[in-house]
Coordinates of C-alpha atoms in Angstrom, one line a residue:
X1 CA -128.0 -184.0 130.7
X2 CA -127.1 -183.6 127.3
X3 CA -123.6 -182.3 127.0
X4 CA -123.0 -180.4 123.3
X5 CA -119.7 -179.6 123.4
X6 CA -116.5 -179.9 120.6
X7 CA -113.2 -179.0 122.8
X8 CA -112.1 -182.8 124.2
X9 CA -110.7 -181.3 126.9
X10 CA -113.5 -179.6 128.1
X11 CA -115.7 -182.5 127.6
X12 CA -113.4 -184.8 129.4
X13 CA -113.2 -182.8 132.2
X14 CA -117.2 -181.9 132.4
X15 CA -117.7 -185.4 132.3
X16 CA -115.3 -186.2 135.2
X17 CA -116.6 -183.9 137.6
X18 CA -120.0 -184.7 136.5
X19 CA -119.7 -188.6 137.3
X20 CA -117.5 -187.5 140.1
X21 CA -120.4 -185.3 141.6
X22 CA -123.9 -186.0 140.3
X23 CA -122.8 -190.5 139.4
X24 CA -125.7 -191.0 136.4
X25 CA -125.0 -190.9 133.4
X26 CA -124.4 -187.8 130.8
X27 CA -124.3 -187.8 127.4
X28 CA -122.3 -185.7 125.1
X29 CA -122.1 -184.9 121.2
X30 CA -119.7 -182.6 119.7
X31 CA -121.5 -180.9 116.5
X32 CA -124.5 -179.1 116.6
X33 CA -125.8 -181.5 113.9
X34 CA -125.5 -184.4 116.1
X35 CA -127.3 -182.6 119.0
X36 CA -130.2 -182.4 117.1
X37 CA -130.1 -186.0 115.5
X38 CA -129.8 -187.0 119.8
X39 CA -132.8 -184.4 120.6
X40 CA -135.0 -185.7 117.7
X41 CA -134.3 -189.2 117.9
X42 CA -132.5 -189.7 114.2
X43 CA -129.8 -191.4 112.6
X44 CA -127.6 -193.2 115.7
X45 CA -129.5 -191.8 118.2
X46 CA -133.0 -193.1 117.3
X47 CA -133.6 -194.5 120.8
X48 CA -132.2 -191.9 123.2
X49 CA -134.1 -189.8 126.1
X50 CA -134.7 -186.3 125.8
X51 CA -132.5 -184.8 128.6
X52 CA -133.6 -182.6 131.6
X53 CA -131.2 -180.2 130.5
X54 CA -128.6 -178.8 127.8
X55 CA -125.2 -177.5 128.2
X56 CA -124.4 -176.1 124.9
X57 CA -120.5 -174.7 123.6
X58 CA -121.6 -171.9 120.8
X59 CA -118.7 -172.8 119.0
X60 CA -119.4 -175.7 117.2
X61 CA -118.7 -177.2 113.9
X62 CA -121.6 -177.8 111.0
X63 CA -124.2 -176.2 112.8
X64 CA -123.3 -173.2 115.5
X65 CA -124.5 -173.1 119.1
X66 CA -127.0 -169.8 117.9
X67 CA -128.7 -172.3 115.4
X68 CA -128.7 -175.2 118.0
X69 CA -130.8 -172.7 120.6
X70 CA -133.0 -171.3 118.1
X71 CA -133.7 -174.6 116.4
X72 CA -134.4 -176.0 120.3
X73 CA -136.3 -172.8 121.4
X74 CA -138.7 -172.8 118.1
X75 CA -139.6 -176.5 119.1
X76 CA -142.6 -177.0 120.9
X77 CA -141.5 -180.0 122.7
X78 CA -137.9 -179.4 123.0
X79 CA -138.1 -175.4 124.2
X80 CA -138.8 -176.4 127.4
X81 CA -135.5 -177.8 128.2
X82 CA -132.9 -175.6 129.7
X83 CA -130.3 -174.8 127.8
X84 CA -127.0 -173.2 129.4
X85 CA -124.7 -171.7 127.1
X86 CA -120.8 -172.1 127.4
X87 CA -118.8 -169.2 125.3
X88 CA -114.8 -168.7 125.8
X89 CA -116.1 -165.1 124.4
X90 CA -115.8 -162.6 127.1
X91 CA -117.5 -159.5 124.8
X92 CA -121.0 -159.2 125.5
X93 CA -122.0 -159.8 122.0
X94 CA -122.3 -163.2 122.2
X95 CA -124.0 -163.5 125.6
X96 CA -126.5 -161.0 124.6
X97 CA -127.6 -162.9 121.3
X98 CA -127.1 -166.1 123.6
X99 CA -130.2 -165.0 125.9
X100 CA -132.1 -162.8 122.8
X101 CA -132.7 -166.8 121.5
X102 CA -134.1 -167.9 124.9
X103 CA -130.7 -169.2 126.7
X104 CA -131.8 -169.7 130.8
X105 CA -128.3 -168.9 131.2
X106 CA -124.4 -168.1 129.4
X107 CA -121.4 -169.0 131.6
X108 CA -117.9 -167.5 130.1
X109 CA -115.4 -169.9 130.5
X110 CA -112.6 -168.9 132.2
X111 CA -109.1 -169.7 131.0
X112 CA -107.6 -170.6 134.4
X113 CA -108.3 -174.6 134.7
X114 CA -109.1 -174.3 138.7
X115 CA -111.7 -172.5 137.9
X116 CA -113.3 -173.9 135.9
X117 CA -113.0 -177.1 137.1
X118 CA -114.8 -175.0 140.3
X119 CA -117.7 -173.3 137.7
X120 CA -118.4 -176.7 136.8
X121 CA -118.9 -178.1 140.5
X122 CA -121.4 -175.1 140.8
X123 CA -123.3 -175.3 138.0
X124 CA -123.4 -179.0 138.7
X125 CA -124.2 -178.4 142.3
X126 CA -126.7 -175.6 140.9
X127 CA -128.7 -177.3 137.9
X128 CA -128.9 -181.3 139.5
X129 CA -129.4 -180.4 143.4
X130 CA -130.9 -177.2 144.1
X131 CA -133.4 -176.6 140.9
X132 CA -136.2 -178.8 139.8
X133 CA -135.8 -180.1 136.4
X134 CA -138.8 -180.9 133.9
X135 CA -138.8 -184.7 133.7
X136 CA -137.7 -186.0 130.1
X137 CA -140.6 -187.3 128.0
X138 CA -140.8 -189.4 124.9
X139 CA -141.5 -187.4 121.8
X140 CA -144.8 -187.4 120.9
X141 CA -145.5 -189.4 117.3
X142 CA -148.2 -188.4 114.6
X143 CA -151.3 -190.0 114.9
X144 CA -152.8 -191.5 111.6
X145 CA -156.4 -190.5 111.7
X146 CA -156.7 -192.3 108.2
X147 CA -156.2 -195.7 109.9
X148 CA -158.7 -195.0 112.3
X149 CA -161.1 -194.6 109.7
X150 CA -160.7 -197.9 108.0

């Protein structure tokens, strides 16, 4: 899983329950730049695995969570990967733009840490033990026909 998320506190706890529940390993970034360097293999993450699935704060620095999911959803190879939204945005604004650009699903996060520390062990529980994920594949290179040729 590919965790894209800027609030520390939320990614430290994500991560806990994560290792806590599910044991492998997760990764996380916390700009929307970075998570697509990770998801197209540039810069520092040249050599990383394209992840069953996305958990994605909209609030990011540099590059939003909108851009992230329509960036990932336009992608032929990457628009297969699930992407769940986080928003602390309770209005339906944001969730309705979320799943206009293809989101599989928006979870609100609630201010009260109990429970979210309790929406986390169900999406965990949800999204790693109940649903079949698409495996992660390596992305596919250009061939150069000119080579062939010679």
């Amino acid at each position: 899983m590919l965790l894209v998320e800027d609030d520390p506190a939320d990614t430290r706890l994500i991560i806990e329950l994560w290792n806590e529940l599910e044991g492998t390993n997760i990764n996380s970034v916390n700009k929307g730049i970075d998570a697509m360097d990770y998801l197209y293999n540039r810069n520092k993450y040249k050599n990383c695995k394209k992840p069953s699935l996305i958990l994605l704060d909209l609030g990011l620095p540099m590059k939003n969570g909108f851009e992230v999911l329509k960036e990932i959803k336009t992608d032929d190879e990457l628009k297969c990967i699930p992407v769940i939204v986080l928003t602390g945005a309770t209005d339906n604004k944001d969730i309705n733009k979320s799943y206009e650009i293809y989101a599989n699903a928006c979870i609100v996060k609630p201010i009260d840490f109990d429970e979210f520390k309790n929406y986390m062990r169900i999406f965990i529980n949800f999204w790693f033990k109940i649903v079949t994920l698409p495996k992660a594949t390596p992305r596919r290179t250009k061939f150069d026909f000119k080579r062939l040729r010679k």
